[in-house]
Amino acid sequence: MDKFRMIFQFLQSNQESFMNGICGIMALASAQMYSAFDFNCPCLPGYNAAYSAGILLAPPLVLFLLGLVLNNNVSMLAEEWKRPPGRRAKDPAVLRYMFCSMAQRALIAPVVWVAVTLLDGKCFLCAFCTAVPVAALGNGSLTPGLSAPELARLLARVPCPEIYDGDWLLAREVAVRYLRCISQALGWSFVLLTTLLAFVVRSVRPCFTQAAFLKSKYWSHYIDIERKLFDETCTEHAKAFAKVCIQQFFEAMNHDLELGHAHGPLATATSPSASHSPTEGTEEEREKLRGITDQGAINRLLTSWHKCKPPLRLGQEPLMGNGWAGGGPRPPRKEVATYFSKV
């Protein structure tokens, strides 16, 4: 159990590296999924384009949403976006920075899927087989003898070699090579454009907006750390609260048993030292509760944290109720000057 706790703490402390690793694994998994996927073009004029568009767009959307779900900062972004302003204003630049950071990692796997799909060429071949220029690649003199639906039905069978019977009009290998060449050109162009865009976003943009970039990055880290510290504090408080409740329950049961069996062996076996040790432990746990010792106070504290977070300015007055005090002037501080003389 301790090993798993150490691993979990390591992953939390290196969350950015961990998320980069997860995105890399998802990218490799998307490429492996496509290689294992059995692409079956329907070879029908009304379904080829729809099937190919679904294969090209639906899995990247699923991978993008999965990348967002696996990112722990999604809930933090939603909480920061929907929380009431209270005494802390919401900065849209910080929210944009958080969303862009998550979107950049989540887009890696979809980009790999689209690139692999285009470089493979099957999807593009299935989608645009009816748009092959028969007059330029085949026997254009026979085209006027076919109606438009018949020509579309014949060309839609190009991705299916077992049912294609239009070699007299257009050689299948010529159409396949033509469409795959275009698909691979689009694939490499897509890879080049996404690489250049990633370079611009990651390298060039901070150089022109360095001050705004540093501010957004700092407050994004602050929101993340503040949430983690608040969760840890709530966990410690809940643990202390539960321990005090359980100790009080057992002390009450012990007291009832002593009253019911005043002359029984339980009363003789109980010693003063044993009765004092739980009380001392209870007092130590009560100090950790910080004076919040009932369910209503805890609920009010959590509601106050959600509705009215403290302003990002140190040296404020303590919390009073659901807001911050500090309407009147603060008492002046006494300054004491000490002089030392050299002997």
CSV table of C-alpha atoms in Angstrom, one decimal:
chain,number,residue,atom,x,y,z
A,1,MET,CA,0.0,0.0,0.0
A,2,ASP,CA,2.9,2.4,0.8
A,3,LYS,CA,4.4,1.7,-2.6
A,4,PHE,CA,1.1,2.7,-4.4
A,5,ARG,CA,0.9,5.8,-2.2
A,6,MET,CA,4.5,6.8,-3.2
A,7,ILE,CA,3.7,6.2,-6.8
A,8,PHE,CA,0.5,8.3,-6.6
A,9,GLN,CA,2.4,11.1,-4.8
A,10,PHE,CA,5.1,11.0,-7.5
A,11,LEU,CA,2.5,11.2,-10.3
A,12,GLN,CA,0.9,14.2,-8.5
A,13,SER,CA,4.2,16.0,-8.1
A,14,ASN,CA,5.0,15.4,-11.8
A,15,GLN,CA,1.5,15.9,-13.2
A,16,GLU,CA,2.6,17.6,-16.4
A,17,SER,CA,5.1,14.9,-17.3
A,18,PHE,CA,2.5,12.3,-16.4
A,19,MET,CA,-0.1,13.9,-18.7
A,20,ASN,CA,2.4,14.2,-21.5
A,21,GLY,CA,3.1,10.5,-21.2
A,22,ILE,CA,-0.6,9.7,-21.2
A,23,CYS,CA,-1.0,11.7,-24.4
A,24,GLY,CA,1.9,9.9,-26.0
A,25,ILE,CA,0.4,6.5,-25.1
A,26,MET,CA,-3.0,7.6,-26.5
A,27,ALA,CA,-1.3,8.7,-29.7
A,28,LEU,CA,0.4,5.3,-30.1
A,29,ALA,CA,-2.8,3.6,-29.1
A,30,SER,CA,-4.8,5.5,-31.8
A,31,ALA,CA,-2.3,4.4,-34.5
A,32,GLN,CA,-2.4,0.8,-33.3
A,33,MET,CA,-6.2,1.0,-33.2
A,34,TYR,CA,-6.3,2.1,-36.9
A,35,SER,CA,-3.9,-0.6,-38.0
A,36,ALA,CA,-6.1,-3.2,-36.2
A,37,PHE,CA,-9.3,-1.7,-37.6
A,38,ASP,CA,-10.9,-3.6,-40.5
A,39,PHE,CA,-12.0,-0.9,-42.9
A,40,ASN,CA,-14.9,-2.1,-45.1
A,41,CYS,CA,-16.1,0.4,-47.6
A,42,PRO,CA,-19.8,-0.2,-48.4
A,43,CYS,CA,-19.2,0.5,-52.1
A,44,LEU,CA,-22.5,2.2,-52.6
A,45,PRO,CA,-22.9,5.8,-54.0
A,46,GLY,CA,-25.0,7.0,-51.2
A,47,TYR,CA,-23.0,5.6,-48.3
A,48,ASN,CA,-19.3,5.8,-49.2
A,49,ALA,CA,-18.9,9.5,-48.3
A,50,ALA,CA,-20.9,9.2,-45.1
A,51,TYR,CA,-19.0,6.1,-43.9
A,52,SER,CA,-15.6,7.6,-44.7
A,53,ALA,CA,-16.5,10.9,-42.9
A,54,GLY,CA,-17.6,8.9,-39.9
A,55,ILE,CA,-14.3,7.0,-39.8
A,56,LEU,CA,-12.3,10.1,-40.3
A,57,LEU,CA,-14.1,12.3,-37.8
A,58,ALA,CA,-15.8,10.2,-35.1
A,59,PRO,CA,-12.8,8.4,-33.6
A,60,PRO,CA,-10.8,11.7,-33.3
A,61,LEU,CA,-13.7,13.3,-31.5
A,62,VAL,CA,-13.9,10.3,-29.1
A,63,LEU,CA,-10.1,10.5,-28.5
A,64,PHE,CA,-10.3,14.2,-27.9
A,65,LEU,CA,-13.0,13.8,-25.3
A,66,LEU,CA,-11.1,10.9,-23.7
A,67,GLY,CA,-8.0,13.1,-23.5
A,68,LEU,CA,-10.0,15.8,-21.7
A,69,VAL,CA,-11.6,13.2,-19.3
A,70,LEU,CA,-8.2,11.8,-18.4
A,71,ASN,CA,-6.9,15.3,-17.6
A,72,ASN,CA,-7.4,16.2,-13.9
A,73,ASN,CA,-7.6,19.9,-14.7
A,74,VAL,CA,-10.9,19.6,-16.4
A,75,SER,CA,-12.9,19.7,-13.2
A,76,MET,CA,-10.7,22.5,-11.9
A,77,LEU,CA,-11.4,24.5,-15.0
A,78,ALA,CA,-15.1,23.9,-14.8
A,79,GLU,CA,-15.1,24.8,-11.1
A,80,GLU,CA,-13.2,28.0,-11.7
A,81,TRP,CA,-15.4,29.0,-14.7
A,82,LYS,CA,-18.8,28.4,-12.9
A,83,ARG,CA,-17.8,29.6,-9.4
A,84,PRO,CA,-19.4,32.9,-8.1
A,85,PRO,CA,-17.0,35.8,-8.3
A,86,GLY,CA,-17.3,36.6,-4.6
A,87,ARG,CA,-14.3,38.6,-3.5
A,88,ARG,CA,-12.0,37.2,-6.1
A,89,ALA,CA,-12.5,38.2,-9.7
A,90,LYS,CA,-12.2,35.6,-12.5
A,91,ASP,CA,-9.5,36.2,-15.1
A,92,PRO,CA,-10.5,35.1,-18.6
A,93,ALA,CA,-6.9,34.9,-19.6
A,94,VAL,CA,-6.2,32.3,-17.0
A,95,LEU,CA,-9.2,30.2,-18.1
A,96,ARG,CA,-8.0,30.4,-21.7
A,97,TYR,CA,-4.5,29.3,-20.7
A,98,MET,CA,-5.9,26.4,-18.8
A,99,PHE,CA,-8.2,25.3,-21.6
A,100,CYS,CA,-5.5,25.7,-24.2
A,101,SER,CA,-3.0,23.6,-22.2
A,102,MET,CA,-5.5,20.8,-21.9
A,103,ALA,CA,-6.6,21.0,-25.5
A,104,GLN,CA,-3.1,20.9,-26.8
A,105,ARG,CA,-2.5,17.6,-25.0
A,106,ALA,CA,-5.9,16.2,-25.9
A,107,LEU,CA,-5.4,16.9,-29.6
A,108,ILE,CA,-2.3,14.8,-30.0
A,109,ALA,CA,-4.2,11.5,-30.4
A,110,PRO,CA,-6.9,12.8,-32.8
A,111,VAL,CA,-4.2,14.4,-35.0
A,112,VAL,CA,-2.3,11.1,-35.2
A,113,TRP,CA,-5.5,9.3,-36.1
A,114,VAL,CA,-6.3,11.8,-38.9
A,115,ALA,CA,-2.7,11.7,-40.2
A,116,VAL,CA,-2.6,7.9,-40.3
A,117,THR,CA,-6.0,7.7,-42.0
A,118,LEU,CA,-4.9,10.1,-44.7
A,119,LEU,CA,-1.6,8.5,-45.2
A,120,ASP,CA,-3.2,5.1,-45.5
A,121,GLY,CA,-5.6,6.3,-48.2
A,122,LYS,CA,-8.4,3.8,-47.8
A,123,CYS,CA,-10.8,6.3,-46.3
A,124,PHE,CA,-10.1,8.9,-49.0
A,125,LEU,CA,-10.4,6.2,-51.7
A,126,CYS,CA,-13.8,5.2,-50.4
A,127,ALA,CA,-15.0,8.8,-50.1
A,128,PHE,CA,-14.0,10.2,-53.4
A,129,CYS,CA,-14.0,7.1,-55.7
A,130,THR,CA,-17.1,8.5,-57.5
A,131,ALA,CA,-15.1,11.8,-58.3
A,132,VAL,CA,-12.4,10.1,-60.4
A,133,PRO,CA,-11.9,11.8,-63.8
A,134,VAL,CA,-12.8,9.0,-66.1
A,135,ALA,CA,-12.2,11.1,-69.2
A,136,ALA,CA,-8.6,11.7,-68.2
A,137,LEU,CA,-7.7,8.3,-66.6
A,138,GLY,CA,-9.9,5.9,-68.5
A,139,ASN,CA,-11.9,5.3,-71.6
A,140,GLY,CA,-13.7,8.6,-71.9
A,141,SER,CA,-15.4,7.6,-75.2
A,142,LEU,CA,-17.7,5.1,-73.4
A,143,THR,CA,-18.8,7.6,-70.7
A,144,PRO,CA,-21.7,9.1,-72.7
A,145,GLY,CA,-23.3,5.7,-73.0
A,146,LEU,CA,-23.8,5.6,-69.2
A,147,SER,CA,-26.2,7.7,-67.2
A,148,ALA,CA,-25.0,9.6,-64.1
A,149,PRO,CA,-26.5,7.1,-61.6
A,150,GLU,CA,-25.0,4.2,-63.5
A,151,LEU,CA,-21.6,5.8,-63.7
A,152,ALA,CA,-21.7,6.6,-59.9
A,153,ARG,CA,-22.8,3.1,-59.1
A,154,LEU,CA,-19.9,1.7,-61.1
A,155,LEU,CA,-17.2,4.0,-59.7
A,156,ALA,CA,-18.4,3.4,-56.2
A,157,ARG,CA,-17.2,-0.2,-56.5
A,158,VAL,CA,-13.6,0.8,-57.1
A,159,PRO,CA,-12.6,0.2,-53.4
A,160,CYS,CA,-14.0,-3.3,-53.6
A,161,PRO,CA,-11.9,-5.4,-56.0
A,162,GLU,CA,-14.1,-8.5,-55.6
A,163,ILE,CA,-17.2,-6.8,-57.0
A,164,TYR,CA,-15.7,-4.2,-59.3
A,165,ASP,CA,-16.5,-4.9,-63.0
A,166,GLY,CA,-15.7,-1.7,-64.7
A,167,ASP,CA,-12.2,-2.4,-66.0
A,168,TRP,CA,-13.5,-1.9,-69.5
A,169,LEU,CA,-14.2,1.8,-68.5
A,170,LEU,CA,-11.5,2.5,-66.0
A,171,ALA,CA,-8.7,0.3,-64.7
A,172,ARG,CA,-9.1,-0.1,-60.9
A,173,GLU,CA,-5.4,0.1,-60.2
A,174,VAL,CA,-5.2,3.5,-61.9
A,175,ALA,CA,-8.0,4.9,-59.9
A,176,VAL,CA,-6.6,3.5,-56.6
A,177,ARG,CA,-3.2,4.9,-57.2
A,178,TYR,CA,-4.6,8.3,-58.3
A,179,LEU,CA,-6.7,8.7,-55.1
A,180,ARG,CA,-4.1,7.3,-52.8
A,181,CYS,CA,-1.5,9.7,-54.1
A,182,ILE,CA,-3.8,12.6,-53.4
A,183,SER,CA,-4.7,11.2,-49.9
A,184,GLN,CA,-1.0,10.9,-49.0
A,185,ALA,CA,-0.3,14.4,-50.2
A,186,LEU,CA,-3.1,15.7,-48.0
A,187,GLY,CA,-1.8,13.6,-45.1
A,188,TRP,CA,1.8,14.9,-45.3
A,189,SER,CA,0.4,18.5,-45.7
A,190,PHE,CA,-1.8,18.0,-42.6
A,191,VAL,CA,1.3,16.7,-40.6
A,192,LEU,CA,3.3,19.7,-41.8
A,193,LEU,CA,0.6,22.3,-40.9
A,194,THR,CA,0.0,20.8,-37.5
A,195,THR,CA,3.7,20.7,-36.7
A,196,LEU,CA,4.1,24.3,-37.8
A,197,LEU,CA,1.1,25.3,-35.7
A,198,ALA,CA,2.3,23.5,-32.7
A,199,PHE,CA,5.7,25.2,-33.1
A,200,VAL,CA,4.1,28.6,-33.3
A,201,VAL,CA,1.9,28.0,-30.3
A,202,ARG,CA,4.6,26.6,-28.1
A,203,SER,CA,7.6,28.7,-29.1
A,204,VAL,CA,6.7,31.9,-30.9
A,205,ARG,CA,3.6,33.0,-29.0
A,206,PRO,CA,5.2,33.4,-25.5
A,207,CYS,CA,7.9,35.6,-27.1
A,208,PHE,CA,5.4,38.2,-28.2
A,209,THR,CA,3.2,38.0,-25.1
A,210,GLN,CA,5.7,37.0,-22.5
A,211,ALA,CA,4.2,39.1,-19.6
A,212,ALA,CA,0.7,37.9,-20.2
A,213,PHE,CA,1.9,34.4,-20.7
A,214,LEU,CA,3.8,34.4,-17.4
A,215,LYS,CA,0.8,35.8,-15.5
A,216,SER,CA,-1.6,33.3,-16.9
A,217,LYS,CA,0.8,30.4,-16.2
A,218,TYR,CA,1.5,31.6,-12.6
A,219,TRP,CA,-2.2,31.9,-11.6
A,220,SER,CA,-3.0,28.7,-13.3
A,221,HIS,CA,-0.4,26.9,-11.1
A,222,TYR,CA,-1.8,28.8,-8.1
A,223,ILE,CA,-5.4,27.6,-8.7
A,224,ASP,CA,-4.1,24.0,-9.0
A,225,ILE,CA,-2.0,24.2,-5.9
A,226,GLU,CA,-4.7,26.0,-3.9
A,227,ARG,CA,-7.2,23.3,-4.8
A,228,LYS,CA,-4.8,20.5,-3.8
A,229,LEU,CA,-4.0,22.1,-0.5
A,230,PHE,CA,-7.7,22.7,0.3
A,231,ASP,CA,-8.4,19.1,-0.5
A,232,GLU,CA,-5.6,18.0,1.8
A,233,THR,CA,-6.8,20.2,4.6
A,234,CYS,CA,-10.3,19.0,4.2
A,235,THR,CA,-9.0,15.4,4.3
A,236,GLU,CA,-7.1,16.1,7.6
A,237,HIS,CA,-10.1,17.8,9.1
A,238,ALA,CA,-12.5,15.0,8.1
A,239,LYS,CA,-10.1,12.4,9.6
A,240,ALA,CA,-9.8,14.4,12.9
A,241,PHE,CA,-13.6,14.9,13.0
A,242,ALA,CA,-14.3,11.2,12.4
A,243,LYS,CA,-11.7,10.2,15.0
A,244,VAL,CA,-13.3,12.5,17.7
A,245,CYS,CA,-16.8,11.3,16.8
A,246,ILE,CA,-15.7,7.6,17.2
A,247,GLN,CA,-13.8,8.3,20.4
A,248,GLN,CA,-16.9,10.1,21.9
A,249,PHE,CA,-19.1,7.2,20.8
A,250,PHE,CA,-16.9,4.6,22.5
A,251,GLU,CA,-16.5,6.8,25.7
A,252,ALA,CA,-20.3,7.1,25.8
A,253,MET,CA,-20.8,3.4,25.4
A,254,ASN,CA,-18.1,2.8,28.1
A,255,HIS,CA,-19.9,5.2,30.4
A,256,ASP,CA,-23.3,3.4,29.9
A,257,LEU,CA,-21.7,0.1,30.5
A,258,GLU,CA,-20.2,1.3,33.7
A,259,LEU,CA,-23.5,2.7,34.9
A,260,GLY,CA,-25.3,-0.6,34.0
A,261,HIS,CA,-22.6,-2.8,35.5
A,262,ALA,CA,-21.2,-0.8,38.4
A,263,HIS,CA,-20.1,-3.9,40.2
A,264,GLY,CA,-19.2,-5.9,37.2
A,265,PRO,CA,-15.7,-6.9,36.1
A,266,LEU,CA,-15.7,-4.1,33.5
A,267,ALA,CA,-15.7,-1.4,36.1
A,268,THR,CA,-12.9,-3.1,38.1
A,269,ALA,CA,-10.8,-3.6,35.0
A,270,THR,CA,-11.0,0.1,34.0
A,271,SER,CA,-8.1,2.0,35.4
A,272,PRO,CA,-7.8,5.9,35.7
A,273,SER,CA,-4.8,5.9,33.3
A,274,ALA,CA,-6.8,4.1,30.7
A,275,SER,CA,-9.7,6.5,31.0
A,276,HIS,CA,-7.4,9.6,30.7
A,277,SER,CA,-5.5,8.5,27.5
A,278,PRO,CA,-8.5,8.7,25.1
A,279,THR,CA,-9.5,12.1,26.5
A,280,GLU,CA,-6.0,13.4,25.9
A,281,GLY,CA,-6.1,12.0,22.3
A,282,THR,CA,-9.5,13.6,21.8
A,283,GLU,CA,-8.2,17.0,22.9
A,284,GLU,CA,-5.3,16.8,20.5
A,285,GLU,CA,-7.7,15.9,17.6
A,286,ARG,CA,-10.0,18.8,18.7
A,287,GLU,CA,-7.2,21.2,18.2
A,288,LYS,CA,-6.9,20.1,14.6
A,289,LEU,CA,-10.6,20.8,14.1
A,290,ARG,CA,-9.9,24.6,14.4
A,291,GLY,CA,-13.2,25.1,16.3
A,292,ILE,CA,-15.4,23.7,13.6
A,293,THR,CA,-17.1,20.8,15.5
A,294,ASP,CA,-20.5,20.2,14.0
A,295,GLN,CA,-22.0,19.3,10.6
A,296,GLY,CA,-23.8,22.7,10.1
A,297,ALA,CA,-20.6,24.7,10.6
A,298,ILE,CA,-18.7,22.4,8.2
A,299,ASN,CA,-21.4,22.9,5.6
A,300,ARG,CA,-21.3,26.6,6.0
A,301,LEU,CA,-17.5,26.7,5.7
A,302,LEU,CA,-17.6,24.7,2.5
A,303,THR,CA,-20.4,26.9,1.1
A,304,SER,CA,-18.5,30.0,2.0
A,305,TRP,CA,-15.3,28.7,0.3
A,306,HIS,CA,-17.3,28.0,-2.9
A,307,LYS,CA,-19.2,31.3,-2.9
A,308,CYS,CA,-16.7,33.7,-1.4
A,309,LYS,CA,-13.1,32.7,-1.8
A,310,PRO,CA,-10.5,34.9,-0.1
A,311,PRO,CA,-9.1,37.7,-2.2
A,312,LEU,CA,-5.6,37.2,-3.6
A,313,ARG,CA,-4.1,39.7,-1.2
A,314,LEU,CA,-2.2,38.7,1.9
A,315,GLY,CA,-2.5,40.4,5.3
A,316,GLN,CA,-6.3,40.5,5.3
A,317,GLU,CA,-8.7,40.4,8.3
A,318,PRO,CA,-9.9,36.9,9.4
A,319,LEU,CA,-13.1,35.5,8.0
A,320,MET,CA,-16.3,36.5,9.7
A,321,GLY,CA,-19.3,34.4,8.8
A,322,ASN,CA,-19.5,34.1,5.0
A,323,GLY,CA,-17.4,37.1,4.1
A,324,TRP,CA,-14.4,39.0,5.0
A,325,ALA,CA,-14.2,41.6,7.8
A,326,GLY,CA,-12.2,44.7,7.4
A,327,GLY,CA,-14.7,47.5,7.2
A,328,GLY,CA,-13.0,49.7,9.7
A,329,PRO,CA,-9.4,50.8,10.0
A,330,ARG,CA,-6.9,48.3,11.3
A,331,PRO,CA,-5.3,49.2,14.6
A,332,PRO,CA,-1.8,50.7,14.3
A,333,ARG,CA,1.1,48.4,14.9
A,334,LYS,CA,3.6,49.2,17.5
A,335,GLU,CA,7.1,49.6,16.3
A,336,VAL,CA,10.0,49.1,18.6
A,337,ALA,CA,13.5,50.3,17.7
A,338,THR,CA,16.5,48.6,19.4
A,339,TYR,CA,19.9,50.2,19.5
A,340,PHE,CA,23.1,48.3,20.1
A,341,SER,CA,26.3,50.0,21.2
A,342,LYS,CA,29.7,48.8,20.4
A,343,VAL,CA,31.8,48.1,23.5
